[in-house]
Amino acid sequence: MTRILLERKKDGTLVSCRARGHAGCALCGTDIVCSALTVLLRTTMQVLAETDGLELKTDYPERGVLSFSVGCCSSNKLAEVCLVYAGIFLEKGFDSLKKEFPAYIELEKRTVL
């Protein structure tokens, strides 16, 4: 099972995300749930990394673990909007996958200051 922790502020702004574990829907390298989660996470991280005014910190300590945290390091309104949309994008994507594959994803959503 893949365990995901998605942290957002009260206004919806993305703060961090952590995914850990193999979904177990199929063998490593052929698991569609893991593939879908990876695409969601990597695409979000790439967009955030390429957005001016954001600071992205990533961690890949081992295979099957990916985490990142993000924050605004300027008063760039586009960066702030990007963080809200990134949070929505991830939440909707995770919710959709969890609904379709409930036995393979554990999703915890946390509101932080």
PDB file of N, CA and C in Angstrom:
ATOM      1  N   MET A   1       0.844  -1.181   0.000  1.00  0.00           N
ATOM      2  CA  MET A   1       0.000   0.000   0.000  1.00  0.00           C
ATOM      3  C   MET A   1       0.885   1.239   0.000  1.00  0.00           C
ATOM      4  N   THR A   2       0.490   2.223  -0.771  1.00  0.00           N
ATOM      5  CA  THR A   2       1.187   3.505  -0.757  1.00  0.00           C
ATOM      6  C   THR A   2       0.478   4.414   0.232  1.00  0.00           C
ATOM      7  N   ARG A   3       1.249   4.973   1.142  1.00  0.00           N
ATOM      8  CA  ARG A   3       0.711   5.907   2.133  1.00  0.00           C
ATOM      9  C   ARG A   3       1.120   7.315   1.734  1.00  0.00           C
ATOM     10  N   ILE A   4       0.130   8.194   1.657  1.00  0.00           N
ATOM     11  CA  ILE A   4       0.372   9.565   1.218  1.00  0.00           C
ATOM     12  C   ILE A   4      -0.088  10.524   2.302  1.00  0.00           C
ATOM     13  N   LEU A   5       0.740  11.507   2.567  1.00  0.00           N
ATOM     14  CA  LEU A   5       0.377  12.604   3.462  1.00  0.00           C
ATOM     15  C   LEU A   5       0.426  13.885   2.645  1.00  0.00           C
ATOM     16  N   LEU A   6      -0.708  14.552   2.526  1.00  0.00           N
ATOM     17  CA  LEU A   6      -0.821  15.808   1.783  1.00  0.00           C
ATOM     18  C   LEU A   6      -1.135  16.912   2.785  1.00  0.00           C
ATOM     19  N   GLU A   7      -0.262  17.905   2.866  1.00  0.00           N
ATOM     20  CA  GLU A   7      -0.455  19.015   3.805  1.00  0.00           C
ATOM     21  C   GLU A   7      -0.715  20.305   3.041  1.00  0.00           C
ATOM     22  N   ARG A   8      -1.810  20.966   3.455  1.00  0.00           N
ATOM     23  CA  ARG A   8      -2.186  22.242   2.861  1.00  0.00           C
ATOM     24  C   ARG A   8      -2.582  23.193   3.969  1.00  0.00           C
ATOM     25  N   LYS A   9      -2.490  24.488   3.674  1.00  0.00           N
ATOM     26  CA  LYS A   9      -2.958  25.507   4.608  1.00  0.00           C
ATOM     27  C   LYS A   9      -4.474  25.628   4.510  1.00  0.00           C
ATOM     28  N   LYS A  10      -5.074  26.380   5.435  1.00  0.00           N
ATOM     29  CA  LYS A  10      -6.530  26.557   5.432  1.00  0.00           C
ATOM     30  C   LYS A  10      -7.041  27.139   4.125  1.00  0.00           C
ATOM     31  N   ASP A  11      -6.236  27.984   3.481  1.00  0.00           N
ATOM     32  CA  ASP A  11      -6.665  28.591   2.215  1.00  0.00           C
ATOM     33  C   ASP A  11      -6.436  27.669   1.017  1.00  0.00           C
ATOM     34  N   GLY A  12      -5.947  26.463   1.252  1.00  0.00           N
ATOM     35  CA  GLY A  12      -5.734  25.494   0.184  1.00  0.00           C
ATOM     36  C   GLY A  12      -4.318  25.441  -0.351  1.00  0.00           C
ATOM     37  N   THR A  13      -3.473  26.350   0.092  1.00  0.00           N
ATOM     38  CA  THR A  13      -2.098  26.403  -0.389  1.00  0.00           C
ATOM     39  C   THR A  13      -1.345  25.128  -0.039  1.00  0.00           C
ATOM     40  N   LEU A  14      -0.694  24.542  -1.025  1.00  0.00           N
ATOM     41  CA  LEU A  14       0.105  23.340  -0.827  1.00  0.00           C
ATOM     42  C   LEU A  14       1.320  23.648   0.032  1.00  0.00           C
ATOM     43  N   VAL A  15       1.581  22.806   1.016  1.00  0.00           N
ATOM     44  CA  VAL A  15       2.748  22.949   1.894  1.00  0.00           C
ATOM     45  C   VAL A  15       3.737  21.812   1.648  1.00  0.00           C
ATOM     46  N   SER A  16       3.231  20.568   1.659  1.00  0.00           N
ATOM     47  CA  SER A  16       4.116  19.430   1.461  1.00  0.00           C
ATOM     48  C   SER A  16       3.329  18.189   1.077  1.00  0.00           C
ATOM     49  N   CYS A  17       4.071  17.212   0.592  1.00  0.00           N
ATOM     50  CA  CYS A  17       3.490  15.926   0.249  1.00  0.00           C
ATOM     51  C   CYS A  17       4.547  14.855   0.461  1.00  0.00           C
ATOM     52  N   ARG A  18       4.108  13.713   0.976  1.00  0.00           N
ATOM     53  CA  ARG A  18       5.007  12.582   1.168  1.00  0.00           C
ATOM     54  C   ARG A  18       4.281  11.319   0.736  1.00  0.00           C
ATOM     55  N   ALA A  19       4.933  10.516  -0.083  1.00  0.00           N
ATOM     56  CA  ALA A  19       4.398   9.231  -0.520  1.00  0.00           C
ATOM     57  C   ALA A  19       5.424   8.163  -0.168  1.00  0.00           C
ATOM     58  N   ARG A  20       4.920   7.063   0.407  1.00  0.00           N
ATOM     59  CA  ARG A  20       5.825   6.010   0.861  1.00  0.00           C
ATOM     60  C   ARG A  20       5.197   4.647   0.586  1.00  0.00           C
ATOM     61  N   GLY A  21       5.972   3.768  -0.016  1.00  0.00           N
ATOM     62  CA  GLY A  21       5.561   2.387  -0.187  1.00  0.00           C
ATOM     63  C   GLY A  21       5.076   2.042  -1.576  1.00  0.00           C
ATOM     64  N   HIS A  22       5.166   0.765  -1.878  1.00  0.00           N
ATOM     65  CA  HIS A  22       4.700   0.225  -3.151  1.00  0.00           C
ATOM     66  C   HIS A  22       3.209  -0.086  -3.030  1.00  0.00           C
ATOM     67  N   ALA A  23       2.433   0.313  -3.991  1.00  0.00           N
ATOM     68  CA  ALA A  23       0.982   0.118  -3.919  1.00  0.00           C
ATOM     69  C   ALA A  23       0.607  -1.359  -3.777  1.00  0.00           C
ATOM     70  N   GLY A  24       1.299  -2.219  -4.495  1.00  0.00           N
ATOM     71  CA  GLY A  24       1.018  -3.647  -4.383  1.00  0.00           C
ATOM     72  C   GLY A  24      -0.079  -4.142  -5.298  1.00  0.00           C
ATOM     73  N   CYS A  25      -0.446  -3.346  -6.275  1.00  0.00           N
ATOM     74  CA  CYS A  25      -1.462  -3.752  -7.249  1.00  0.00           C
ATOM     75  C   CYS A  25      -0.873  -4.754  -8.250  1.00  0.00           C
ATOM     76  N   ALA A  26       0.428  -4.638  -8.489  1.00  0.00           N
ATOM     77  CA  ALA A  26       1.153  -5.529  -9.401  1.00  0.00           C
ATOM     78  C   ALA A  26       2.630  -5.481  -9.025  1.00  0.00           C
ATOM     79  N   LEU A  27       3.446  -6.235  -9.734  1.00  0.00           N
ATOM     80  CA  LEU A  27       4.883  -6.244  -9.469  1.00  0.00           C
ATOM     81  C   LEU A  27       5.496  -4.875  -9.739  1.00  0.00           C
ATOM     82  N   CYS A  28       6.576  -4.572  -9.022  1.00  0.00           N
ATOM     83  CA  CYS A  28       7.300  -3.314  -9.257  1.00  0.00           C
ATOM     84  C   CYS A  28       7.641  -3.202 -10.739  1.00  0.00           C
ATOM     85  N   GLY A  29       7.420  -2.025 -11.275  1.00  0.00           N
ATOM     86  CA  GLY A  29       7.701  -1.781 -12.684  1.00  0.00           C
ATOM     87  C   GLY A  29       6.497  -2.005 -13.590  1.00  0.00           C
ATOM     88  N   THR A  30       5.463  -2.652 -13.064  1.00  0.00           N
ATOM     89  CA  THR A  30       4.262  -2.904 -13.860  1.00  0.00           C
ATOM     90  C   THR A  30       2.992  -2.456 -13.143  1.00  0.00           C
ATOM     91  N   ASP A  31       3.133  -1.782 -12.037  1.00  0.00           N
ATOM     92  CA  ASP A  31       2.005  -1.402 -11.184  1.00  0.00           C
ATOM     93  C   ASP A  31       1.397  -0.087 -11.669  1.00  0.00           C
ATOM     94  N   ILE A  32       0.154  -0.139 -12.167  1.00  0.00           N
ATOM     95  CA  ILE A  32      -0.478   1.075 -12.707  1.00  0.00           C
ATOM     96  C   ILE A  32      -0.798   2.090 -11.621  1.00  0.00           C
ATOM     97  N   VAL A  33      -1.049   1.640 -10.398  1.00  0.00           N
ATOM     98  CA  VAL A  33      -1.328   2.580  -9.310  1.00  0.00           C
ATOM     99  C   VAL A  33      -0.069   3.359  -8.966  1.00  0.00           C
ATOM    100  N   CYS A  34       1.047   2.652  -8.819  1.00  0.00           N
ATOM    101  CA  CYS A  34       2.318   3.340  -8.548  1.00  0.00           C
ATOM    102  C   CYS A  34       2.674   4.296  -9.683  1.00  0.00           C
ATOM    103  N   SER A  35       2.457   3.863 -10.903  1.00  0.00           N
ATOM    104  CA  SER A  35       2.760   4.708 -12.059  1.00  0.00           C
ATOM    105  C   SER A  35       1.929   5.982 -12.044  1.00  0.00           C
ATOM    106  N   ALA A  36       0.650   5.844 -11.768  1.00  0.00           N
ATOM    107  CA  ALA A  36      -0.238   7.016 -11.742  1.00  0.00           C
ATOM    108  C   ALA A  36       0.167   7.981 -10.632  1.00  0.00           C
ATOM    109  N   LEU A  37       0.464   7.449  -9.453  1.00  0.00           N
ATOM    110  CA  LEU A  37       0.893   8.303  -8.343  1.00  0.00           C
ATOM    111  C   LEU A  37       2.203   9.013  -8.673  1.00  0.00           C
ATOM    112  N   THR A  38       3.116   8.288  -9.292  1.00  0.00           N
ATOM    113  CA  THR A  38       4.409   8.867  -9.658  1.00  0.00           C
ATOM    114  C   THR A  38       4.241  10.007 -10.659  1.00  0.00           C
ATOM    115  N   VAL A  39       3.372   9.824 -11.637  1.00  0.00           N
ATOM    116  CA  VAL A  39       3.133  10.878 -12.630  1.00  0.00           C
ATOM    117  C   VAL A  39       2.553  12.122 -11.950  1.00  0.00           C
ATOM    118  N   LEU A  40       1.575  11.939 -11.068  1.00  0.00           N
ATOM    119  CA  LEU A  40       1.007  13.076 -10.341  1.00  0.00           C
ATOM    120  C   LEU A  40       2.085  13.824  -9.562  1.00  0.00           C
ATOM    121  N   LEU A  41       2.870  13.093  -8.805  1.00  0.00           N
ATOM    122  CA  LEU A  41       3.891  13.712  -7.958  1.00  0.00           C
ATOM    123  C   LEU A  41       4.997  14.370  -8.769  1.00  0.00           C
ATOM    124  N   ARG A  42       5.537  13.668  -9.728  1.00  0.00           N
ATOM    125  CA  ARG A  42       6.652  14.223 -10.514  1.00  0.00           C
ATOM    126  C   ARG A  42       6.226  15.428 -11.351  1.00  0.00           C
ATOM    127  N   THR A  43       5.027  15.376 -11.929  1.00  0.00           N
ATOM    128  CA  THR A  43       4.558  16.516 -12.715  1.00  0.00           C
ATOM    129  C   THR A  43       4.363  17.735 -11.826  1.00  0.00           C
ATOM    130  N   THR A  44       3.760  17.526 -10.666  1.00  0.00           N
ATOM    131  CA  THR A  44       3.578  18.635  -9.724  1.00  0.00           C
ATOM    132  C   THR A  44       4.914  19.216  -9.317  1.00  0.00           C
ATOM    133  N   MET A  45       5.861  18.361  -8.980  1.00  0.00           N
ATOM    134  CA  MET A  45       7.184  18.845  -8.561  1.00  0.00           C
ATOM    135  C   MET A  45       7.884  19.602  -9.686  1.00  0.00           C
ATOM    136  N   GLN A  46       7.753  19.126 -10.910  1.00  0.00           N
ATOM    137  CA  GLN A  46       8.391  19.800 -12.035  1.00  0.00           C
ATOM    138  C   GLN A  46       7.798  21.196 -12.243  1.00  0.00           C
ATOM    139  N   VAL A  47       6.486  21.304 -12.176  1.00  0.00           N
ATOM    140  CA  VAL A  47       5.843  22.611 -12.335  1.00  0.00           C
ATOM    141  C   VAL A  47       6.289  23.554 -11.219  1.00  0.00           C
ATOM    142  N   LEU A  48       6.296  23.060  -9.990  1.00  0.00           N
ATOM    143  CA  LEU A  48       6.706  23.897  -8.860  1.00  0.00           C
ATOM    144  C   LEU A  48       8.175  24.320  -8.983  1.00  0.00           C
ATOM    145  N   ALA A  49       9.025  23.404  -9.405  1.00  0.00           N
ATOM    146  CA  ALA A  49      10.450  23.711  -9.550  1.00  0.00           C
ATOM    147  C   ALA A  49      10.698  24.776 -10.615  1.00  0.00           C
ATOM    148  N   GLU A  50       9.819  24.846 -11.599  1.00  0.00           N
ATOM    149  CA  GLU A  50       9.991  25.793 -12.709  1.00  0.00           C
ATOM    150  C   GLU A  50       9.222  27.093 -12.514  1.00  0.00           C
ATOM    151  N   THR A  51       8.592  27.266 -11.349  1.00  0.00           N
ATOM    152  CA  THR A  51       7.817  28.474 -11.083  1.00  0.00           C
ATOM    153  C   THR A  51       8.657  29.467 -10.300  1.00  0.00           C
ATOM    154  N   ASP A  52       8.871  30.651 -10.887  1.00  0.00           N
ATOM    155  CA  ASP A  52       9.632  31.704 -10.211  1.00  0.00           C
ATOM    156  C   ASP A  52       8.946  32.092  -8.905  1.00  0.00           C
ATOM    157  N   GLY A  53       9.752  32.278  -7.877  1.00  0.00           N
ATOM    158  CA  GLY A  53       9.229  32.722  -6.592  1.00  0.00           C
ATOM    159  C   GLY A  53       8.898  31.600  -5.631  1.00  0.00           C
ATOM    160  N   LEU A  54       9.106  30.346  -6.059  1.00  0.00           N
ATOM    161  CA  LEU A  54       8.855  29.213  -5.180  1.00  0.00           C
ATOM    162  C   LEU A  54      10.168  28.541  -4.795  1.00  0.00           C
ATOM    163  N   GLU A  55      10.192  28.024  -3.596  1.00  0.00           N
ATOM    164  CA  GLU A  55      11.343  27.255  -3.128  1.00  0.00           C
ATOM    165  C   GLU A  55      10.864  25.823  -2.889  1.00  0.00           C
ATOM    166  N   LEU A  56      11.413  24.890  -3.645  1.00  0.00           N
ATOM    167  CA  LEU A  56      11.021  23.491  -3.553  1.00  0.00           C
ATOM    168  C   LEU A  56      12.153  22.687  -2.930  1.00  0.00           C
ATOM    169  N   LYS A  57      11.819  21.930  -1.904  1.00  0.00           N
ATOM    170  CA  LYS A  57      12.785  21.032  -1.273  1.00  0.00           C
ATOM    171  C   LYS A  57      12.282  19.609  -1.476  1.00  0.00           C
ATOM    172  N   THR A  58      13.126  18.761  -2.058  1.00  0.00           N
ATOM    173  CA  THR A  58      12.727  17.387  -2.338  1.00  0.00           C
ATOM    174  C   THR A  58      13.595  16.408  -1.568  1.00  0.00           C
ATOM    175  N   ASP A  59      13.059  15.208  -1.374  1.00  0.00           N
ATOM    176  CA  ASP A  59      13.799  14.162  -0.694  1.00  0.00           C
ATOM    177  C   ASP A  59      13.404  12.817  -1.293  1.00  0.00           C
ATOM    178  N   TYR A  60      14.406  12.070  -1.739  1.00  0.00           N
ATOM    179  CA  TYR A  60      14.232  10.721  -2.265  1.00  0.00           C
ATOM    180  C   TYR A  60      15.203   9.807  -1.507  1.00  0.00           C
ATOM    181  N   PRO A  61      14.953   9.542  -0.229  1.00  0.00           N
ATOM    182  CA  PRO A  61      15.925   8.798   0.563  1.00  0.00           C
ATOM    183  C   PRO A  61      16.126   7.356   0.109  1.00  0.00           C
ATOM    184  N   GLU A  62      15.118   6.773  -0.523  1.00  0.00           N
ATOM    185  CA  GLU A  62      15.211   5.394  -0.997  1.00  0.00           C
ATOM    186  C   GLU A  62      14.106   5.152  -2.015  1.00  0.00           C
ATOM    187  N   ARG A  63      14.229   4.062  -2.750  1.00  0.00           N
ATOM    188  CA  ARG A  63      13.198   3.709  -3.731  1.00  0.00           C
ATOM    189  C   ARG A  63      11.872   3.498  -3.000  1.00  0.00           C
ATOM    190  N   GLY A  64      10.815   4.068  -3.536  1.00  0.00           N
ATOM    191  CA  GLY A  64       9.505   3.920  -2.928  1.00  0.00           C
ATOM    192  C   GLY A  64       9.158   5.011  -1.932  1.00  0.00           C
ATOM    193  N   VAL A  65      10.033   6.003  -1.796  1.00  0.00           N
ATOM    194  CA  VAL A  65       9.771   7.124  -0.896  1.00  0.00           C
ATOM    195  C   VAL A  65      10.061   8.413  -1.651  1.00  0.00           C
ATOM    196  N   LEU A  66       9.103   9.326  -1.639  1.00  0.00           N
ATOM    197  CA  LEU A  66       9.282  10.619  -2.294  1.00  0.00           C
ATOM    198  C   LEU A  66       8.566  11.656  -1.448  1.00  0.00           C
ATOM    199  N   SER A  67       9.253  12.730  -1.141  1.00  0.00           N
ATOM    200  CA  SER A  67       8.591  13.806  -0.409  1.00  0.00           C
ATOM    201  C   SER A  67       9.107  15.144  -0.887  1.00  0.00           C
ATOM    202  N   PHE A  68       8.271  16.143  -0.712  1.00  0.00           N
ATOM    203  CA  PHE A  68       8.696  17.501  -1.029  1.00  0.00           C
ATOM    204  C   PHE A  68       7.934  18.485  -0.161  1.00  0.00           C
ATOM    205  N   SER A  69       8.541  19.633   0.020  1.00  0.00           N
ATOM    206  CA  SER A  69       7.874  20.756   0.677  1.00  0.00           C
ATOM    207  C   SER A  69       8.140  21.982  -0.177  1.00  0.00           C
ATOM    208  N   VAL A  70       7.234  22.931  -0.090  1.00  0.00           N
ATOM    209  CA  VAL A  70       7.330  24.095  -0.964  1.00  0.00           C
ATOM    210  C   VAL A  70       6.833  25.324  -0.227  1.00  0.00           C
ATOM    211  N   GLY A  71       7.397  26.459  -0.590  1.00  0.00           N
ATOM    212  CA  GLY A  71       6.961  27.710  -0.015  1.00  0.00           C
ATOM    213  C   GLY A  71       7.275  28.849  -0.951  1.00  0.00           C
ATOM    214  N   CYS A  72       6.598  29.954  -0.747  1.00  0.00           N
ATOM    215  CA  CYS A  72       6.863  31.167  -1.532  1.00  0.00           C
ATOM    216  C   CYS A  72       8.058  31.874  -0.926  1.00  0.00           C
ATOM    217  N   CYS A  73       8.982  32.255  -1.763  1.00  0.00           N
ATOM    218  CA  CYS A  73      10.127  33.021  -1.283  1.00  0.00           C
ATOM    219  C   CYS A  73      10.100  34.434  -1.864  1.00  0.00           C
ATOM    220  N   SER A  74       8.940  34.834  -2.379  1.00  0.00           N
ATOM    221  CA  SER A  74       8.759  36.191  -2.891  1.00  0.00           C
ATOM    222  C   SER A  74       7.274  36.535  -2.819  1.00  0.00           C
ATOM    223  N   SER A  75       6.944  37.736  -3.211  1.00  0.00           N
ATOM    224  CA  SER A  75       5.539  38.139  -3.221  1.00  0.00           C
ATOM    225  C   SER A  75       4.925  37.964  -4.607  1.00  0.00           C
ATOM    226  N   ASN A  76       5.413  36.997  -5.350  1.00  0.00           N
ATOM    227  CA  ASN A  76       4.942  36.699  -6.686  1.00  0.00           C
ATOM    228  C   ASN A  76       3.542  36.077  -6.608  1.00  0.00           C
ATOM    229  N   LYS A  77       2.536  36.786  -7.084  1.00  0.00           N
ATOM    230  CA  LYS A  77       1.152  36.303  -7.034  1.00  0.00           C
ATOM    231  C   LYS A  77       0.973  35.020  -7.838  1.00  0.00           C
ATOM    232  N   LEU A  78       1.666  34.906  -8.965  1.00  0.00           N
ATOM    233  CA  LEU A  78       1.577  33.692  -9.773  1.00  0.00           C
ATOM    234  C   LEU A  78       2.061  32.487  -8.971  1.00  0.00           C
ATOM    235  N   ALA A  79       3.127  32.651  -8.204  1.00  0.00           N
ATOM    236  CA  ALA A  79       3.649  31.563  -7.373  1.00  0.00           C
ATOM    237  C   ALA A  79       2.624  31.158  -6.324  1.00  0.00           C
ATOM    238  N   GLU A  80       1.978  32.140  -5.714  1.00  0.00           N
ATOM    239  CA  GLU A  80       0.969  31.843  -4.696  1.00  0.00           C
ATOM    240  C   GLU A  80      -0.215  31.090  -5.301  1.00  0.00           C
ATOM    241  N   VAL A  81      -0.671  31.519  -6.458  1.00  0.00           N
ATOM    242  CA  VAL A  81      -1.778  30.853  -7.148  1.00  0.00           C
ATOM    243  C   VAL A  81      -1.362  29.438  -7.551  1.00  0.00           C
ATOM    244  N   CYS A  82      -0.130  29.284  -8.003  1.00  0.00           N
ATOM    245  CA  CYS A  82       0.388  27.980  -8.402  1.00  0.00           C
ATOM    246  C   CYS A  82       0.324  26.996  -7.233  1.00  0.00           C
ATOM    247  N   LEU A  83       0.643  27.451  -6.029  1.00  0.00           N
ATOM    248  CA  LEU A  83       0.605  26.576  -4.858  1.00  0.00           C
ATOM    249  C   LEU A  83      -0.817  26.123  -4.532  1.00  0.00           C
ATOM    250  N   VAL A  84      -1.783  26.999  -4.718  1.00  0.00           N
ATOM    251  CA  VAL A  84      -3.178  26.620  -4.483  1.00  0.00           C
ATOM    252  C   VAL A  84      -3.604  25.581  -5.517  1.00  0.00           C
ATOM    253  N   TYR A  85      -3.322  25.852  -6.787  1.00  0.00           N
ATOM    254  CA  TYR A  85      -3.710  24.910  -7.838  1.00  0.00           C
ATOM    255  C   TYR A  85      -2.960  23.584  -7.730  1.00  0.00           C
ATOM    256  N   ALA A  86      -1.715  23.614  -7.331  1.00  0.00           N
ATOM    257  CA  ALA A  86      -0.952  22.373  -7.153  1.00  0.00           C
ATOM    258  C   ALA A  86      -1.581  21.523  -6.060  1.00  0.00           C
ATOM    259  N   GLY A  87      -2.022  22.156  -4.988  1.00  0.00           N
ATOM    260  CA  GLY A  87      -2.692  21.428  -3.914  1.00  0.00           C
ATOM    261  C   GLY A  87      -3.994  20.802  -4.384  1.00  0.00           C
ATOM    262  N   ILE A  88      -4.768  21.554  -5.161  1.00  0.00           N
ATOM    263  CA  ILE A  88      -6.018  21.047  -5.709  1.00  0.00           C
ATOM    264  C   ILE A  88      -5.749  19.897  -6.673  1.00  0.00           C
ATOM    265  N   PHE A  89      -4.772  20.073  -7.543  1.00  0.00           N
ATOM    266  CA  PHE A  89      -4.399  19.056  -8.527  1.00  0.00           C
ATOM    267  C   PHE A  89      -4.045  17.741  -7.842  1.00  0.00           C
ATOM    268  N   LEU A  90      -3.172  17.807  -6.840  1.00  0.00           N
ATOM    269  CA  LEU A  90      -2.772  16.592  -6.141  1.00  0.00           C
ATOM    270  C   LEU A  90      -3.944  15.962  -5.394  1.00  0.00           C
ATOM    271  N   GLU A  91      -4.702  16.770  -4.677  1.00  0.00           N
ATOM    272  CA  GLU A  91      -5.817  16.221  -3.911  1.00  0.00           C
ATOM    273  C   GLU A  91      -6.837  15.535  -4.822  1.00  0.00           C
ATOM    274  N   LYS A  92      -7.210  16.173  -5.909  1.00  0.00           N
ATOM    275  CA  LYS A  92      -8.177  15.582  -6.836  1.00  0.00           C
ATOM    276  C   LYS A  92      -7.618  14.303  -7.461  1.00  0.00           C
ATOM    277  N   GLY A  93      -6.362  14.334  -7.848  1.00  0.00           N
ATOM    278  CA  GLY A  93      -5.731  13.150  -8.433  1.00  0.00           C
ATOM    279  C   GLY A  93      -5.662  11.997  -7.453  1.00  0.00           C
ATOM    280  N   PHE A  94      -5.218  12.269  -6.221  1.00  0.00           N
ATOM    281  CA  PHE A  94      -5.145  11.228  -5.195  1.00  0.00           C
ATOM    282  C   PHE A  94      -6.531  10.689  -4.861  1.00  0.00           C
ATOM    283  N   ASP A  95      -7.513  11.589  -4.695  1.00  0.00           N
ATOM    284  CA  ASP A  95      -8.880  11.161  -4.383  1.00  0.00           C
ATOM    285  C   ASP A  95      -9.441  10.243  -5.472  1.00  0.00           C
ATOM    286  N   SER A  96      -9.204  10.605  -6.713  1.00  0.00           N
ATOM    287  CA  SER A  96      -9.696   9.813  -7.841  1.00  0.00           C
ATOM    288  C   SER A  96      -9.072   8.421  -7.842  1.00  0.00           C
ATOM    289  N   LEU A  97      -7.758   8.354  -7.649  1.00  0.00           N
ATOM    290  CA  LEU A  97      -7.088   7.053  -7.623  1.00  0.00           C
ATOM    291  C   LEU A  97      -7.511   6.221  -6.420  1.00  0.00           C
ATOM    292  N   LYS A  98      -7.668   6.872  -5.280  1.00  0.00           N
ATOM    293  CA  LYS A  98      -8.093   6.152  -4.077  1.00  0.00           C
ATOM    294  C   LYS A  98      -9.502   5.585  -4.257  1.00  0.00           C
ATOM    295  N   LYS A  99     -10.365   6.324  -4.915  1.00  0.00           N
ATOM    296  CA  LYS A  99     -11.727   5.856  -5.161  1.00  0.00           C
ATOM    297  C   LYS A  99     -11.715   4.623  -6.078  1.00  0.00           C
ATOM    298  N   GLU A 100     -10.848   4.647  -7.084  1.00  0.00           N
ATOM    299  CA  GLU A 100     -10.784   3.542  -8.040  1.00  0.00           C
ATOM    300  C   GLU A 100     -10.003   2.344  -7.498  1.00  0.00           C
ATOM    301  N   PHE A 101      -8.977   2.613  -6.667  1.00  0.00           N
ATOM    302  CA  PHE A 101      -8.112   1.556  -6.142  1.00  0.00           C
ATOM    303  C   PHE A 101      -7.980   1.674  -4.621  1.00  0.00           C
ATOM    304  N   PRO A 102      -9.065   1.558  -3.874  1.00  0.00           N
ATOM    305  CA  PRO A 102      -9.033   1.823  -2.434  1.00  0.00           C
ATOM    306  C   PRO A 102      -8.120   0.910  -1.623  1.00  0.00           C
ATOM    307  N   ALA A 103      -7.866  -0.287  -2.094  1.00  0.00           N
ATOM    308  CA  ALA A 103      -7.034  -1.225  -1.338  1.00  0.00           C
ATOM    309  C   ALA A 103      -5.543  -0.912  -1.428  1.00  0.00           C
ATOM    310  N   TYR A 104      -5.163   0.018  -2.312  1.00  0.00           N
ATOM    311  CA  TYR A 104      -3.742   0.240  -2.577  1.00  0.00           C
ATOM    312  C   TYR A 104      -3.226   1.613  -2.164  1.00  0.00           C
ATOM    313  N   ILE A 105      -4.125   2.488  -1.722  1.00  0.00           N
ATOM    314  CA  ILE A 105      -3.721   3.860  -1.374  1.00  0.00           C
ATOM    315  C   ILE A 105      -4.331   4.245  -0.032  1.00  0.00           C
ATOM    316  N   GLU A 106      -3.489   4.756   0.831  1.00  0.00           N
ATOM    317  CA  GLU A 106      -3.964   5.370   2.079  1.00  0.00           C
ATOM    318  C   GLU A 106      -3.630   6.847   1.987  1.00  0.00           C
ATOM    319  N   LEU A 107      -4.632   7.700   2.061  1.00  0.00           N
ATOM    320  CA  LEU A 107      -4.424   9.136   1.895  1.00  0.00           C
ATOM    321  C   LEU A 107      -4.814   9.863   3.166  1.00  0.00           C
ATOM    322  N   GLU A 108      -3.862  10.598   3.714  1.00  0.00           N
ATOM    323  CA  GLU A 108      -4.131  11.461   4.854  1.00  0.00           C
ATOM    324  C   GLU A 108      -3.965  12.901   4.399  1.00  0.00           C
ATOM    325  N   LYS A 109      -5.002  13.704   4.663  1.00  0.00           N
ATOM    326  CA  LYS A 109      -4.961  15.126   4.336  1.00  0.00           C
ATOM    327  C   LYS A 109      -4.876  15.875   5.651  1.00  0.00           C
ATOM    328  N   ARG A 110      -3.944  16.789   5.728  1.00  0.00           N
ATOM    329  CA  ARG A 110      -3.743  17.532   6.967  1.00  0.00           C
ATOM    330  C   ARG A 110      -3.729  19.023   6.664  1.00  0.00           C
ATOM    331  N   THR A 111      -4.447  19.776   7.490  1.00  0.00           N
ATOM    332  CA  THR A 111      -4.427  21.242   7.396  1.00  0.00           C
ATOM    333  C   THR A 111      -3.418  21.758   8.407  1.00  0.00           C
ATOM    334  N   VAL A 112      -2.490  22.586   7.936  1.00  0.00           N
ATOM    335  CA  VAL A 112      -1.436  23.149   8.790  1.00  0.00           C
ATOM    336  C   VAL A 112      -1.520  24.655   8.777  1.00  0.00           C
ATOM    337  N   LEU A 113      -0.824  25.283   9.702  1.00  0.00           N
ATOM    338  CA  LEU A 113      -0.825  26.753   9.787  1.00  0.00           C
ATOM    339  C   LEU A 113      -0.165  27.383   8.602  1.00  0.00           C
TER     340      LEU A 113
END
